[in-house]
Amino acid sequence: MKRYVMGFERPLAELESKLDSLKELEVSEEPDLAREIEELTVEVDELRGTLYSALSPWEKVQVSRHPDRPRTQDYVAALFTDVVELRGDRAFRDDPAVLTALATVAGRRVVVLGHRKGKTARENAERNFGMAHPEGLRKARRGMRLADKLGLPIVSFIDTPGASPGVGAEERGQAWAISECLATLSSVRVPVVAVGIGEGGSGGALAIGFGDRLIMLEHAYYSVITPESCASILVRETDRAGEMAASLALTAQDLVDLGLADEIVGEPRGGAHRDPEAAIGDVGRAVVSALDALSEREADALVEERYERLRSIGEFTGVG
Amino acid sequence: MKRYVMGFERPLAELESKLDSLKELEVSEEPDLAREIEELTVEVDELRGTLYSALSPWEKVQVSRHPDRPRTQDYVAALFTDVVELRGDRAFRDDPAVLTALATVAGRRVVVLGHRKGKTARENAERNFGMAHPEGLRKARRGMRLADKLGLPIVSFIDTPGASPGVGAEERGQAWAISECLATLSSVRVPVVAVGIGEGGSGGALAIGFGDRLIMLEHAYYSVITPESCASILVRETDRAGEMAASLALTAQDLVDLGLADEIVGEPRGGAHRDPEAAIGDVGRAVVSALDALSEREADALVEERYERLRSIGEFTGVG
Amino acid sequence: MPVRDWFKARDDRRRYAPVNAAQGRSEAARGAWHKCDGCGRIMYGGERADNLCVCPQCEHHMAMSAGERIASLVDPGTFQEIDEGLTSRDPLQFTAGTPYAEKLAGARERTGLNEAILVGKATIGGAPAIVGAMDFRFIGASMGSAVGEKVARAFELATAERLPVVLAIASGGARMQEGMLSLMQMAKTSAAVARHDAAGLGYVAVLTHPTTGGVTASFATLADVTLAEPGARVGFTGPRIIEQTTSEKLPKDFQSAESMLAHGMIDEVVSRDAIAARVASLLRYLVPRDGGGSVA
Amino acid sequence: MPVRDWFKARDDRRRYAPVNAAQGRSEAARGAWHKCDGCGRIMYGGERADNLCVCPQCEHHMAMSAGERIASLVDPGTFQEIDEGLTSRDPLQFTAGTPYAEKLAGARERTGLNEAILVGKATIGGAPAIVGAMDFRFIGASMGSAVGEKVARAFELATAERLPVVLAIASGGARMQEGMLSLMQMAKTSAAVARHDAAGLGYVAVLTHPTTGGVTASFATLADVTLAEPGARVGFTGPRIIEQTTSEKLPKDFQSAESMLAHGMIDEVVSRDAIAARVASLLRYLVPRDGGGSVA
Ligand SMILES: [Zn+2]
Ligand SMILES: [Zn+2]
């Protein structure tokens, strides 16, 4: 069985390979072999637990990018019913890297936004690895405005390396598309629940990635810049990305410590990709309970609290 | 002296050529010649008066398209001060076929919109003969919204054969760009004065071409379709455009009779192109007096009256 | 809630009863035969009606009358027509081509309709809405004064009763025989949609073949959610005019619903048999903040 | 009014006094020499200052300090700085590359500023406004907590006093040494701009070289009217990253102010000596419906 192995998982992968070989031998029905398999299984499980309970920030970044990690579309398919996708920016193109949909979660009608990474090479080519073009963010903004008009809460899934870099994206106003989302999302008179499920890369993530609640999956990251780009700019050595990941304070726990995230949803042992159903269910519960809490707020109070929440972010001195 | 001669002006042009020839002879100082020139000058002037006092609808269409006719930019340059042009739709392109500007007329700060035909072949190539692309109308909509936000009245100059036909314009949502202008212009809480100064072709004209007042220059036209296209569709003969012009009720007087235009500004004898300064001054006076009248309205009343004005348009029976 | 419930919940989605497409049609119509525009296949009226005027061989979506369209959209027996008597006059005494008065009379006789749009109150999947459908047989479903008036009244009634609007649209554009009165219907209908929108109410447009000209450039493109039928042509300027006035080569699928979807103008291309259910799903969301329904 | 008055009126336009660019600068600075980045020409500080840091040979617009920029924009003697003491801390104890604490200390010492933006109240052409300018020498005019706070406060003060905002912007982007706190300043500043906008108040942005990254993608691109200096680079992702991550060939004038103008993002490219007058013209229009000015 071929596995996608992240660097820090190599010891684990070696044990697993050994376990696989033993299992192939099991047909011989040696009693010792069965016991050996049992012991090794426990060992693998314990090692996985040990590894994942103390992942470094850089290891978390790798986990957040795991190709089998559940994506926005997996959450939507599992948690939501009556999904009607909205497409297009009404001016240039429909960007498949961004999902905008009307959907129902536990009886609540909402607008769902999300970055849509693919799982296969073909999907990723089509969806640009979840990197939005300006027209994708403008589609998301259509969703924000419709939610505002109809009074539907917004649930947003954050999972992108960043906004799409490129000539076309720049020429069609990537910066403008992002800032207009920020201005709109800060002002909508409906609850906004954002969930970091994987990568949270810079402005492309933030454009749909803040609100009245920020929920982070345990191994998701959210950062002002990808560790690789940070290393390339600050120290001109991309192989020091791990060091940058540690410096940038980008893990779920860092975000809670900084007062930016409200809640961490624990992942199954070995990461969300090892038990997507469990991870998705846990996220679903967290989202619904956030929606429940926020639905009691008056719109005026909600918008005011969201503004105060944003306004309070930052550390500085010399107040005068 | 080479002149641009419209078909119906041929008898006039012949007399004028004769007059030109006589004037060249005048150096010989024959007394009879001077008298002949004088008489011919009177005759030319009278013929022009006769022709222009009874122009057919098709002849008016030709006058409205005269290459020397004053254009939006001429009105803006002569009537407005402190002009600051706004450019771009913030998403794709700046369309030079549409003017959007902050400007001041007789002490009043307004937003000016207008189709911008060129006068030379080069200008017209650049400005697409005043035919807006979707991005041009989206720029105009930026102007409408800014006017609404700041409480600035809108003055709009209509002069286009229509919205730009073409693959790119369709693919970037020409229909959407027009309808969004219509919805916005109908709702802005500021006075809107539209002026037909030349061609008023279909949806491309209407997108910026209605409001609380519609002022028409005497020989300007405004039509659901150009006479040529109408002929091509209805009778499959474009040389019957003149007949269509008469059927479509597209002259300034027709619009007043239908209750669509409020006022006709008379043109100098021989058309606005023969005395642009006079025509521009007269339009300026009409615009300012419309702004004066509208500025006394409360915003609520203004918007309500504009809505009622639009709602009352149409002739039908069988009210049930 | 246990995890498995999340997955189970997906199968509990409400299903809507199949629409009775033949509703309101005569037995005579069921006996007539039709040739598919797409593949040439011959169908009898009954087969055609049972299949929602979609060719069973090539899936070409043939034109539907406004009545057939309404029947295909709404819950059986719920449609109550409004403004049914409204019809355009001939304000310009327009005689170029076929005289307009003759055209109007012929269209009325041929279609049994008074105008190119049918509007009424109905429920779709149980949700009340103002529903309308245009009929291309009526002078190309062009918009004159009466069509504009019926559309404006539909949005005003919906605004007053706090209801969403669902329109199935087809049109050749503004009705040129009414000149500027037609052009101004674009502004009039857009103004009515804008008020309905500002009141926080929802609007679904279903664009069918063809949706062009002044109707596309007014109320047809102001919806919150825009569906289109497969293969429908959707655009402002017609392909013939574009070819005549520019030297551009038109792309193969120019102005097709599918191309407009890719270009960001449409939310979804939905085949005809799925439209009623799709609209019903949408209406669950397009209710105003206050819950909607009549304020009376 | 006689026709000729229309034409005459054009010449009566208000002219603004030339800006004293040297205001607030020391004689020592006037003596230092600078080399033009564009053509290599050597200029002494005095000549450079008198020419608003524009090369007299090639018209290259060289970087201005925030103080020089403010002086070039506002009416002499009217600028009253606010929040001058605000400065970022080192919340993440960031030590990769040059340690952030060192960078901050160095920037403060080199520029004499506490942060990468200078904000205050002033008049421009007689019109009161909240005015700000960013200083690229201060850690690339990157936006950390203090820059974000000063921008947000500027818009809040303007909202409270019903004043327009004028910002001269330059920035390398978010200040990565403050991590997510920096990224969130994008949302914070955009929220403050949105409130100012919703209050019917005007905002003019002057984009100077370079305006990139998170600042471009937040408050810099939310203005009612956006001016840019000739040749300024304006964009989100830097050209180097684009070349590294895509195989695209960059157009020659990629992300230049002139190219962004053509692409519809900017209202006007204005050379530096004309900016103050242009902003003054704009401020005549960017007054709220109630006439503006303090409500206190
Ligand atoms: Zn067929
Ligand atoms: Zn130089």
Short mmCIF file of C-alpha atoms and ligand atoms in Angstrom, two decimals, chain C residues 36 39 55 58, ligand 1:
data_model
loop_
_atom_site.label_atom_id
_atom_site.label_comp_id
_atom_site.label_asym_id
_atom_site.label_seq_id
_atom_site.Cartn_x
_atom_site.Cartn_y
_atom_site.Cartn_z
CA CYS C 36 -37.51 18.53 -33.15
CA CYS C 39 -32.42 16.37 -34.64
CA CYS C 55 -36.64 15.88 -27.39
CA CYS C 58 -31.23 14.66 -28.57
ZN ZN E 1 -34.09 16.09 -31.07
#
